[in-house]
């Protein structure tokens, strides 16, 4: 649906798609949520790379974060989308060989094999009994609404050669999510057996590589681990910088020309890098960052995007209300450490705000919807 509309109306970002129907004001709101949300993902990966530098090179975490940001921002700004796609392919290949064919078998072997892992790990960790319906519903809501509406994924759709390539790559990429989830789970269980007193789970992979992977291979595996995170950062950075330049700055100043927009996008990438560095330094918690900003995207953009695409009765005021209500609720609940799941509360509130305000405001004319 998005690819078809993009080809017809020539938009390049998700907020711009919303703005084509709902106006510049709503486009700016969606752009702000995108910038805030995706900057958290970038910060998350900066913390991950900084942790690797800390474990292996003994440097302070803040210095590792700065080095990670400098490297990824440089090649992304200089190369753009095409460079990011090509480097992603190389980095993903390195990650497959390093993590699947080196780290996984060595870690399972050191832990004594699968039978030993299953006998040592507490039974409660090997079943879903410890998970409540509430926690499962919250996780699924975050993933379903949070994954679909990330700006860089929309842009990758437009980079696909044709529809067939797009369909095939969508199916393949979703299957790899299950593959990596299984691998991370197995490595995590094996690591819990080998290093039961490890103070922080986010240091597990670097410690495994340092303690288990033989000298000579560990350098390649470290590069593989860095590759996973770098391939995320460049995609996120391109997606969010284009949103900052196109959906916020250009929406406020439509007179910018194409050459100016190219420069503006590069400047935006640097600004986003600085914002992500600040977030990473102030909140160096990998899992916390993932949860906080996944829920922001899910709650702020999920329902408004779907309504824009499929509900003719949606209005600019309704979509704007849904974006503001959902994203603010999610951010507030996550940053205050509330017991309520941000997405499980934010998405329904966004739905109510979108529906109620749309029904209370003047509907758009058919000429606007159809154009």
PDB file of N, CA, C and O in Angstrom, residues 1-18 20 81-82 85 148 150-167 169-170 238-239 242 246-247 305 309:
ATOM      1  N   UNK A   1       0.834  -1.210   0.000  1.00  0.00           N
ATOM      2  CA  UNK A   1       0.000   0.000   0.000  1.00  0.00           C
ATOM      3  C   UNK A   1       0.868   1.259   0.000  1.00  0.00           C
ATOM      4  O   UNK A   1       0.662   2.182  -0.775  1.00  0.00           O
ATOM      5  N   UNK A   2       1.875   1.277   0.877  1.00  0.00           N
ATOM      6  CA  UNK A   2       2.751   2.449   0.966  1.00  0.00           C
ATOM      7  C   UNK A   2       3.586   2.602  -0.301  1.00  0.00           C
ATOM      8  O   UNK A   2       3.768   3.709  -0.817  1.00  0.00           O
ATOM      9  N   UNK A   3       4.091   1.482  -0.808  1.00  0.00           N
ATOM     10  CA  UNK A   3       4.885   1.538  -2.035  1.00  0.00           C
ATOM     11  C   UNK A   3       4.039   2.081  -3.190  1.00  0.00           C
ATOM     12  O   UNK A   3       4.503   2.925  -3.966  1.00  0.00           O
ATOM     13  N   UNK A   4       2.809   1.621  -3.308  1.00  0.00           N
ATOM     14  CA  UNK A   4       1.927   2.084  -4.386  1.00  0.00           C
ATOM     15  C   UNK A   4       1.659   3.583  -4.284  1.00  0.00           C
ATOM     16  O   UNK A   4       1.727   4.311  -5.282  1.00  0.00           O
ATOM     17  N   UNK A   5       1.361   4.042  -3.066  1.00  0.00           N
ATOM     18  CA  UNK A   5       1.108   5.470  -2.874  1.00  0.00           C
ATOM     19  C   UNK A   5       2.365   6.294  -3.111  1.00  0.00           C
ATOM     20  O   UNK A   5       2.305   7.404  -3.635  1.00  0.00           O
ATOM     21  N   UNK A   6       3.516   5.756  -2.717  1.00  0.00           N
ATOM     22  CA  UNK A   6       4.770   6.477  -2.928  1.00  0.00           C
ATOM     23  C   UNK A   6       5.076   6.681  -4.393  1.00  0.00           C
ATOM     24  O   UNK A   6       5.534   7.743  -4.809  1.00  0.00           O
ATOM     25  N   UNK A   7       4.820   5.640  -5.179  1.00  0.00           N
ATOM     26  CA  UNK A   7       5.039   5.758  -6.622  1.00  0.00           C
ATOM     27  C   UNK A   7       4.079   6.770  -7.241  1.00  0.00           C
ATOM     28  O   UNK A   7       4.424   7.462  -8.203  1.00  0.00           O
ATOM     29  N   UNK A   8       2.873   6.857  -6.680  1.00  0.00           N
ATOM     30  CA  UNK A   8       1.862   7.748  -7.248  1.00  0.00           C
ATOM     31  C   UNK A   8       2.069   9.198  -6.823  1.00  0.00           C
ATOM     32  O   UNK A   8       1.940  10.127  -7.626  1.00  0.00           O
ATOM     33  N   UNK A   9       2.393   9.399  -5.535  1.00  0.00           N
ATOM     34  CA  UNK A   9       2.442  10.765  -4.989  1.00  0.00           C
ATOM     35  C   UNK A   9       3.862  11.268  -4.726  1.00  0.00           C
ATOM     36  O   UNK A   9       4.040  12.399  -4.273  1.00  0.00           O
ATOM     37  N   UNK A  10       4.867  10.425  -4.977  1.00  0.00           N
ATOM     38  CA  UNK A  10       6.273  10.849  -4.913  1.00  0.00           C
ATOM     39  C   UNK A  10       6.687  11.363  -3.532  1.00  0.00           C
ATOM     40  O   UNK A  10       7.320  12.411  -3.421  1.00  0.00           O
ATOM     41  N   UNK A  11       6.348  10.626  -2.500  1.00  0.00           N
ATOM     42  CA  UNK A  11       6.878  10.973  -1.178  1.00  0.00           C
ATOM     43  C   UNK A  11       8.020  10.020  -0.837  1.00  0.00           C
ATOM     44  O   UNK A  11       8.109   8.917  -1.384  1.00  0.00           O
ATOM     45  N   UNK A  12       8.893  10.442   0.057  1.00  0.00           N
ATOM     46  CA  UNK A  12      10.085   9.656   0.378  1.00  0.00           C
ATOM     47  C   UNK A  12      10.179   9.276   1.853  1.00  0.00           C
ATOM     48  O   UNK A  12      11.067   8.530   2.225  1.00  0.00           O
ATOM     49  N   UNK A  13       9.292   9.802   2.683  1.00  0.00           N
ATOM     50  CA  UNK A  13       9.312   9.464   4.104  1.00  0.00           C
ATOM     51  C   UNK A  13       7.905   9.141   4.576  1.00  0.00           C
ATOM     52  O   UNK A  13       6.918   9.531   3.940  1.00  0.00           O
ATOM     53  N   UNK A  14       7.826   8.450   5.701  1.00  0.00           N
ATOM     54  CA  UNK A  14       6.524   8.101   6.262  1.00  0.00           C
ATOM     55  C   UNK A  14       5.740   9.342   6.701  1.00  0.00           C
ATOM     56  O   UNK A  14       4.550   9.468   6.383  1.00  0.00           O
ATOM     57  N   UNK A  15       6.349  10.289   7.425  1.00  0.00           N
ATOM     58  CA  UNK A  15       5.607  11.510   7.781  1.00  0.00           C
ATOM     59  C   UNK A  15       5.145  12.299   6.565  1.00  0.00           C
ATOM     60  O   UNK A  15       4.070  12.912   6.591  1.00  0.00           O
ATOM     61  N   UNK A  16       5.927  12.284   5.497  1.00  0.00           N
ATOM     62  CA  UNK A  16       5.518  12.995   4.285  1.00  0.00           C
ATOM     63  C   UNK A  16       4.281  12.335   3.678  1.00  0.00           C
ATOM     64  O   UNK A  16       3.401  13.030   3.149  1.00  0.00           O
ATOM     65  N   UNK A  17       4.214  11.015   3.774  1.00  0.00           N
ATOM     66  CA  UNK A  17       3.022  10.317   3.297  1.00  0.00           C
ATOM     67  C   UNK A  17       1.780  10.783   4.060  1.00  0.00           C
ATOM     68  O   UNK A  17       0.733  11.052   3.467  1.00  0.00           O
ATOM     69  N   UNK A  18       1.910  10.882   5.391  1.00  0.00           N
ATOM     70  CA  UNK A  18       0.799  11.370   6.200  1.00  0.00           C
ATOM     71  C   UNK A  18       0.453  12.803   5.814  1.00  0.00           C
ATOM     72  O   UNK A  18      -0.714  13.183   5.691  1.00  0.00           O
ATOM     73  N   UNK A  20       0.786  14.294   2.976  1.00  0.00           N
ATOM     74  CA  UNK A  20       0.157  14.429   1.661  1.00  0.00           C
ATOM     75  C   UNK A  20      -1.364  14.519   1.786  1.00  0.00           C
ATOM     76  O   UNK A  20      -2.023  15.203   1.013  1.00  0.00           O
ATOM     77  N   UNK A  81      22.254   6.486   1.037  1.00  0.00           N
ATOM     78  CA  UNK A  81      21.438   5.276   1.105  1.00  0.00           C
ATOM     79  C   UNK A  81      22.093   4.095   0.401  1.00  0.00           C
ATOM     80  O   UNK A  81      22.102   2.970   0.918  1.00  0.00           O
ATOM     81  N   UNK A  82      22.669   4.324  -0.785  1.00  0.00           N
ATOM     82  CA  UNK A  82      23.265   3.227  -1.545  1.00  0.00           C
ATOM     83  C   UNK A  82      24.439   2.625  -0.786  1.00  0.00           C
ATOM     84  O   UNK A  82      24.596   1.402  -0.714  1.00  0.00           O
ATOM     85  N   UNK A  85      23.141   0.469   2.086  1.00  0.00           N
ATOM     86  CA  UNK A  85      22.617  -0.830   1.672  1.00  0.00           C
ATOM     87  C   UNK A  85      23.762  -1.794   1.351  1.00  0.00           C
ATOM     88  O   UNK A  85      23.735  -2.964   1.749  1.00  0.00           O
ATOM     89  N   UNK A 148       6.592  -1.756  12.124  1.00  0.00           N
ATOM     90  CA  UNK A 148       6.037  -1.421  10.815  1.00  0.00           C
ATOM     91  C   UNK A 148       6.279   0.027  10.401  1.00  0.00           C
ATOM     92  O   UNK A 148       6.358   0.330   9.217  1.00  0.00           O
ATOM     93  N   UNK A 150       8.738   2.405  10.995  1.00  0.00           N
ATOM     94  CA  UNK A 150      10.050   3.043  11.091  1.00  0.00           C
ATOM     95  C   UNK A 150      10.410   3.622   9.725  1.00  0.00           C
ATOM     96  O   UNK A 150      10.312   2.941   8.705  1.00  0.00           O
ATOM     97  N   UNK A 151      10.862   4.852   9.720  1.00  0.00           N
ATOM     98  CA  UNK A 151      11.035   5.583   8.465  1.00  0.00           C
ATOM     99  C   UNK A 151      12.020   4.917   7.517  1.00  0.00           C
ATOM    100  O   UNK A 151      11.811   4.892   6.302  1.00  0.00           O
ATOM    101  N   UNK A 152      13.115   4.348   8.067  1.00  0.00           N
ATOM    102  CA  UNK A 152      14.129   3.772   7.180  1.00  0.00           C
ATOM    103  C   UNK A 152      13.599   2.542   6.445  1.00  0.00           C
ATOM    104  O   UNK A 152      14.016   2.257   5.317  1.00  0.00           O
ATOM    105  N   UNK A 153      12.641   1.817   7.039  1.00  0.00           N
ATOM    106  CA  UNK A 153      12.066   0.667   6.354  1.00  0.00           C
ATOM    107  C   UNK A 153      11.195   1.096   5.178  1.00  0.00           C
ATOM    108  O   UNK A 153      11.154   0.428   4.139  1.00  0.00           O
ATOM    109  N   UNK A 154      10.490   2.210   5.357  1.00  0.00           N
ATOM    110  CA  UNK A 154       9.693   2.752   4.258  1.00  0.00           C
ATOM    111  C   UNK A 154      10.604   3.156   3.098  1.00  0.00           C
ATOM    112  O   UNK A 154      10.312   2.883   1.924  1.00  0.00           O
ATOM    113  N   UNK A 155      11.737   3.779   3.427  1.00  0.00           N
ATOM    114  CA  UNK A 155      12.655   4.212   2.373  1.00  0.00           C
ATOM    115  C   UNK A 155      13.283   3.031   1.654  1.00  0.00           C
ATOM    116  O   UNK A 155      13.534   3.094   0.447  1.00  0.00           O
ATOM    117  N   UNK A 156      13.537   1.942   2.394  1.00  0.00           N
ATOM    118  CA  UNK A 156      14.079   0.751   1.746  1.00  0.00           C
ATOM    119  C   UNK A 156      13.077   0.171   0.742  1.00  0.00           C
ATOM    120  O   UNK A 156      13.469  -0.421  -0.253  1.00  0.00           O
ATOM    121  N   UNK A 157      11.792   0.328   1.004  1.00  0.00           N
ATOM    122  CA  UNK A 157      10.786  -0.149   0.047  1.00  0.00           C
ATOM    123  C   UNK A 157      10.957   0.529  -1.305  1.00  0.00           C
ATOM    124  O   UNK A 157      10.834  -0.101  -2.354  1.00  0.00           O
ATOM    125  N   UNK A 158      11.252   1.823  -1.252  1.00  0.00           N
ATOM    126  CA  UNK A 158      11.393   2.566  -2.505  1.00  0.00           C
ATOM    127  C   UNK A 158      12.699   2.238  -3.223  1.00  0.00           C
ATOM    128  O   UNK A 158      12.832   2.481  -4.423  1.00  0.00           O
ATOM    129  N   UNK A 159      13.672   1.706  -2.484  1.00  0.00           N
ATOM    130  CA  UNK A 159      14.958   1.358  -3.100  1.00  0.00           C
ATOM    131  C   UNK A 159      14.910  -0.001  -3.792  1.00  0.00           C
ATOM    132  O   UNK A 159      15.802  -0.327  -4.574  1.00  0.00           O
ATOM    133  N   UNK A 160      13.874  -0.801  -3.504  1.00  0.00           N
ATOM    134  CA  UNK A 160      13.747  -2.118  -4.139  1.00  0.00           C
ATOM    135  C   UNK A 160      13.566  -1.958  -5.651  1.00  0.00           C
ATOM    136  O   UNK A 160      12.859  -1.067  -6.109  1.00  0.00           O
ATOM    137  N   UNK A 161      14.176  -2.863  -6.407  1.00  0.00           N
ATOM    138  CA  UNK A 161      14.151  -2.749  -7.866  1.00  0.00           C
ATOM    139  C   UNK A 161      12.733  -2.849  -8.412  1.00  0.00           C
ATOM    140  O   UNK A 161      12.365  -2.138  -9.342  1.00  0.00           O
ATOM    141  N   UNK A 162      11.937  -3.748  -7.842  1.00  0.00           N
ATOM    142  CA  UNK A 162      10.560  -3.909  -8.305  1.00  0.00           C
ATOM    143  C   UNK A 162       9.733  -4.548  -7.187  1.00  0.00           C
ATOM    144  O   UNK A 162      10.242  -4.849  -6.108  1.00  0.00           O
ATOM    145  N   UNK A 163       8.445  -4.763  -7.469  1.00  0.00           N
ATOM    146  CA  UNK A 163       7.551  -5.327  -6.453  1.00  0.00           C
ATOM    147  C   UNK A 163       7.972  -6.745  -6.048  1.00  0.00           C
ATOM    148  O   UNK A 163       7.851  -7.137  -4.898  1.00  0.00           O
ATOM    149  N   UNK A 164       8.414  -7.532  -7.012  1.00  0.00           N
ATOM    150  CA  UNK A 164       8.807  -8.911  -6.711  1.00  0.00           C
ATOM    151  C   UNK A 164       9.962  -8.936  -5.724  1.00  0.00           C
ATOM    152  O   UNK A 164       9.958  -9.725  -4.765  1.00  0.00           O
ATOM    153  N   UNK A 165      10.953  -8.089  -5.961  1.00  0.00           N
ATOM    154  CA  UNK A 165      12.091  -7.995  -5.039  1.00  0.00           C
ATOM    155  C   UNK A 165      11.617  -7.542  -3.660  1.00  0.00           C
ATOM    156  O   UNK A 165      12.071  -8.044  -2.620  1.00  0.00           O
ATOM    157  N   UNK A 166      10.696  -6.597  -3.644  1.00  0.00           N
ATOM    158  CA  UNK A 166      10.174  -6.079  -2.377  1.00  0.00           C
ATOM    159  C   UNK A 166       9.468  -7.173  -1.580  1.00  0.00           C
ATOM    160  O   UNK A 166       9.711  -7.339  -0.385  1.00  0.00           O
ATOM    161  N   UNK A 167       8.597  -7.943  -2.246  1.00  0.00           N
ATOM    162  CA  UNK A 167       7.877  -9.010  -1.542  1.00  0.00           C
ATOM    163  C   UNK A 167       8.849 -10.068  -1.017  1.00  0.00           C
ATOM    164  O   UNK A 167       8.747 -10.521   0.125  1.00  0.00           O
ATOM    165  N   UNK A 169      12.105  -9.846  -0.385  1.00  0.00           N
ATOM    166  CA  UNK A 169      12.986  -9.356   0.680  1.00  0.00           C
ATOM    167  C   UNK A 169      12.227  -9.143   1.991  1.00  0.00           C
ATOM    168  O   UNK A 169      12.779  -9.341   3.076  1.00  0.00           O
ATOM    169  N   UNK A 170      10.954  -8.771   1.892  1.00  0.00           N
ATOM    170  CA  UNK A 170      10.145  -8.609   3.103  1.00  0.00           C
ATOM    171  C   UNK A 170       9.974  -9.939   3.826  1.00  0.00           C
ATOM    172  O   UNK A 170      10.164 -10.024   5.050  1.00  0.00           O
ATOM    173  N   UNK A 238      20.074   7.479   8.235  1.00  0.00           N
ATOM    174  CA  UNK A 238      19.557   8.010   6.974  1.00  0.00           C
ATOM    175  C   UNK A 238      18.065   8.280   7.088  1.00  0.00           C
ATOM    176  O   UNK A 238      17.563   9.330   6.667  1.00  0.00           O
ATOM    177  N   UNK A 239      17.343   7.332   7.675  1.00  0.00           N
ATOM    178  CA  UNK A 239      15.895   7.496   7.802  1.00  0.00           C
ATOM    179  C   UNK A 239      15.497   8.691   8.639  1.00  0.00           C
ATOM    180  O   UNK A 239      14.624   9.476   8.266  1.00  0.00           O
ATOM    181  N   UNK A 242      16.673  12.275   7.114  1.00  0.00           N
ATOM    182  CA  UNK A 242      15.804  12.733   6.028  1.00  0.00           C
ATOM    183  C   UNK A 242      14.466  13.203   6.581  1.00  0.00           C
ATOM    184  O   UNK A 242      13.840  14.115   6.034  1.00  0.00           O
ATOM    185  N   UNK A 246      13.385  16.868   5.818  1.00  0.00           N
ATOM    186  CA  UNK A 246      12.248  16.946   4.904  1.00  0.00           C
ATOM    187  C   UNK A 246      10.924  17.207   5.622  1.00  0.00           C
ATOM    188  O   UNK A 246      10.112  18.017   5.169  1.00  0.00           O
ATOM    189  N   UNK A 247      10.723  16.506   6.753  1.00  0.00           N
ATOM    190  CA  UNK A 247       9.411  16.542   7.397  1.00  0.00           C
ATOM    191  C   UNK A 247       9.257  17.632   8.443  1.00  0.00           C
ATOM    192  O   UNK A 247       8.134  17.940   8.850  1.00  0.00           O
ATOM    193  N   UNK A 305      -1.012   6.230  11.275  1.00  0.00           N
ATOM    194  CA  UNK A 305      -0.620   5.828   9.924  1.00  0.00           C
ATOM    195  C   UNK A 305      -1.682   4.923   9.310  1.00  0.00           C
ATOM    196  O   UNK A 305      -2.084   5.099   8.146  1.00  0.00           O
ATOM    197  N   UNK A 309      -4.069   5.699   5.985  1.00  0.00           N
ATOM    198  CA  UNK A 309      -4.073   4.822   4.815  1.00  0.00           C
ATOM    199  C   UNK A 309      -5.455   4.263   4.493  1.00  0.00           C
ATOM    200  O   UNK A 309      -5.812   4.118   3.321  1.00  0.00           O
TER     201      UNK A 309
END
